[in-house]
PDB file of C-alpha atoms in Angstrom:
ATOM      1  CA  MET A   1     -40.111  23.928  32.622  1.00  0.00           C
ATOM      2  CA  SER A   2     -41.327  22.720  29.299  1.00  0.00           C
ATOM      3  CA  TRP A   3     -40.124  19.545  27.513  1.00  0.00           C
ATOM      4  CA  GLN A   4     -38.157  22.017  25.180  1.00  0.00           C
ATOM      5  CA  SER A   5     -35.905  23.544  27.743  1.00  0.00           C
ATOM      6  CA  ILE A   6     -35.252  20.186  29.552  1.00  0.00           C
ATOM      7  CA  THR A   7     -34.309  18.476  26.366  1.00  0.00           C
ATOM      8  CA  ASN A   8     -32.314  21.409  25.006  1.00  0.00           C
ATOM      9  CA  SER A   9     -30.360  21.595  28.265  1.00  0.00           C
ATOM     10  CA  LEU A  10     -29.471  17.788  28.138  1.00  0.00           C
ATOM     11  CA  ILE A  11     -28.647  17.878  24.753  1.00  0.00           C
ATOM     12  CA  ARG A  12     -26.100  20.906  25.159  1.00  0.00           C
ATOM     13  CA  ASP A  13     -24.545  18.720  28.010  1.00  0.00           C
ATOM     14  CA  LEU A  14     -24.142  15.695  26.014  1.00  0.00           C
ATOM     15  CA  ILE A  15     -22.572  17.425  23.223  1.00  0.00           C
ATOM     16  CA  GLY A  16     -20.604  19.934  25.226  1.00  0.00           C
ATOM     17  CA  ASP A  17     -22.203  23.121  23.977  1.00  0.00           C
ATOM     18  CA  TYR A  18     -21.656  25.324  26.846  1.00  0.00           C
ATOM     19  CA  ASP A  19     -19.523  28.093  25.618  1.00  0.00           C
ATOM     20  CA  THR A  20     -20.787  31.434  24.453  1.00  0.00           C
ATOM     21  CA  PRO A  21     -21.497  31.783  21.670  1.00  0.00           C
ATOM     22  CA  GLN A  22     -23.139  28.101  21.651  1.00  0.00           C
ATOM     23  CA  VAL A  23     -23.003  26.456  18.488  1.00  0.00           C
ATOM     24  CA  TYR A  24     -26.606  25.372  18.040  1.00  0.00           C
ATOM     25  CA  SER A  25     -29.665  27.912  18.793  1.00  0.00           C
ATOM     26  CA  ASP A  26     -32.478  26.725  21.132  1.00  0.00           C
ATOM     27  CA  THR A  27     -34.619  26.581  18.000  1.00  0.00           C
ATOM     28  CA  ARG A  28     -32.452  24.477  16.243  1.00  0.00           C
ATOM     29  CA  LEU A  29     -32.130  21.982  19.109  1.00  0.00           C
ATOM     30  CA  THR A  30     -35.884  21.996  19.310  1.00  0.00           C
ATOM     31  CA  GLN A  31     -36.170  21.201  15.411  1.00  0.00           C
ATOM     32  CA  ILE A  32     -33.571  18.246  16.233  1.00  0.00           C
ATOM     33  CA  SER A  33     -35.522  16.868  19.122  1.00  0.00           C
ATOM     34  CA  ILE A  34     -38.977  17.001  17.148  1.00  0.00           C
ATOM     35  CA  THR A  35     -37.296  15.026  14.395  1.00  0.00           C
ATOM     36  CA  CYS A  36     -35.682  12.603  16.758  1.00  0.00           C
ATOM     37  CA  ALA A  37     -39.110  12.327  19.180  1.00  0.00           C
ATOM     38  CA  HIS A  38     -40.595  11.045  15.866  1.00  0.00           C
ATOM     39  CA  LEU A  39     -37.885   8.487  15.390  1.00  0.00           C
ATOM     40  CA  VAL A  40     -37.768   7.522  19.073  1.00  0.00           C
ATOM     41  CA  LEU A  41     -41.482   6.834  19.248  1.00  0.00           C
ATOM     42  CA  ASN A  42     -41.206   4.292  16.128  1.00  0.00           C
ATOM     43  CA  GLU A  43     -38.334   2.537  17.973  1.00  0.00           C
ATOM     44  CA  VAL A  44     -39.489   2.212  21.572  1.00  0.00           C
ATOM     45  CA  SER A  45     -42.906   1.843  23.323  1.00  0.00           C
ATOM     46  CA  PHE A  46     -43.837   4.148  26.242  1.00  0.00           C
ATOM     47  CA  PRO A  47     -46.489   4.157  28.894  1.00  0.00           C
ATOM     48  CA  ASN A  48     -47.921   7.656  27.436  1.00  0.00           C
ATOM     49  CA  ASP A  49     -49.212   7.507  23.867  1.00  0.00           C
ATOM     50  CA  TYR A  50     -47.128  10.495  22.680  1.00  0.00           C
ATOM     51  CA  THR A  51     -48.189  12.329  19.520  1.00  0.00           C
ATOM     52  CA  VAL A  52     -45.574  14.269  17.472  1.00  0.00           C
ATOM     53  CA  ASP A  53     -46.417  17.029  15.358  1.00  0.00           C
ATOM     54  CA  ILE A  54     -43.487  18.098  13.293  1.00  0.00           C
ATOM     55  CA  ALA A  55     -44.958  21.090  11.650  1.00  0.00           C
ATOM     56  CA  ALA A  56     -46.258  22.639  14.950  1.00  0.00           C
ATOM     57  CA  SER A  57     -43.091  21.466  17.027  1.00  0.00           C
ATOM     58  CA  SER A  58     -45.117  20.100  19.636  1.00  0.00           C
ATOM     59  CA  ILE A  59     -45.445  16.740  21.650  1.00  0.00           C
ATOM     60  CA  SER A  60     -48.416  15.821  23.525  1.00  0.00           C
ATOM     61  CA  PRO A  61     -48.937  15.015  25.981  1.00  0.00           C
ATOM     62  CA  ASP A  62     -46.307  17.157  27.458  1.00  0.00           C
ATOM     63  CA  PRO A  63     -43.608  14.588  28.716  1.00  0.00           C
ATOM     64  CA  THR A  64     -42.690  17.197  31.715  1.00  0.00           C
ATOM     65  CA  THR A  65     -46.145  16.931  33.187  1.00  0.00           C
ATOM     66  CA  ALA A  66     -46.931  14.651  36.021  1.00  0.00           C
ATOM     67  CA  PRO A  67     -45.838  11.953  35.987  1.00  0.00           C
ATOM     68  CA  GLU A  68     -42.831  13.148  34.368  1.00  0.00           C
ATOM     69  CA  ASP A  69     -41.726  10.697  31.484  1.00  0.00           C
ATOM     70  CA  VAL A  70     -37.752  10.635  32.399  1.00  0.00           C
ATOM     71  CA  SER A  71     -37.059   7.695  29.831  1.00  0.00           C
ATOM     72  CA  PHE A  72     -38.778   9.458  26.873  1.00  0.00           C
ATOM     73  CA  LEU A  73     -36.573  12.729  27.424  1.00  0.00           C
ATOM     74  CA  ASN A  74     -33.408  10.972  28.154  1.00  0.00           C
ATOM     75  CA  LEU A  75     -33.699   8.943  24.941  1.00  0.00           C
ATOM     76  CA  LEU A  76     -34.942  12.086  23.160  1.00  0.00           C
ATOM     77  CA  ALA A  77     -31.976  13.659  24.222  1.00  0.00           C
ATOM     78  CA  LEU A  78     -29.455  10.947  23.658  1.00  0.00           C
ATOM     79  CA  ARG A  79     -30.940  10.320  20.061  1.00  0.00           C
ATOM     80  CA  SER A  80     -30.647  14.102  19.316  1.00  0.00           C
ATOM     81  CA  SER A  81     -27.055  14.206  20.543  1.00  0.00           C
ATOM     82  CA  LEU A  82     -26.168  11.156  18.197  1.00  0.00           C
ATOM     83  CA  LEU A  83     -27.964  12.925  15.299  1.00  0.00           C
ATOM     84  CA  ILE A  84     -25.650  15.959  16.091  1.00  0.00           C
ATOM     85  CA  ALA A  85     -22.477  13.926  16.538  1.00  0.00           C
ATOM     86  CA  ASN A  86     -23.038  12.214  13.315  1.00  0.00           C
ATOM     87  CA  SER A  87     -23.777  15.217  11.125  1.00  0.00           C
ATOM     88  CA  GLU A  88     -20.688  17.160  12.684  1.00  0.00           C
ATOM     89  CA  TYR A  89     -18.611  13.963  12.017  1.00  0.00           C
ATOM     90  CA  LYS A  90     -19.786  14.015   8.222  1.00  0.00           C
ATOM     91  CA  THR A  91     -18.661  17.499   7.913  1.00  0.00           C
TER      92      THR A  91
END
């Protein structure tokens, strides 16, 4: 399973975007995740040295490969849901 599908599922759970049709597309959630990955890496140190490529929407090494970096994935999902909640509050 890719990091995008894991984080997108976590974010949907955190923001309550379960119903069909969903408010946020998978593409939009991935874009938000990439932005937040960049922010999280500037705030917290992790055992793996991650590289975020915003233009390519990629994170390397993949945080879902063994050993899976659950802390990174969880913080990424939490930061993404916070960004969405703040955006929704402002509108």
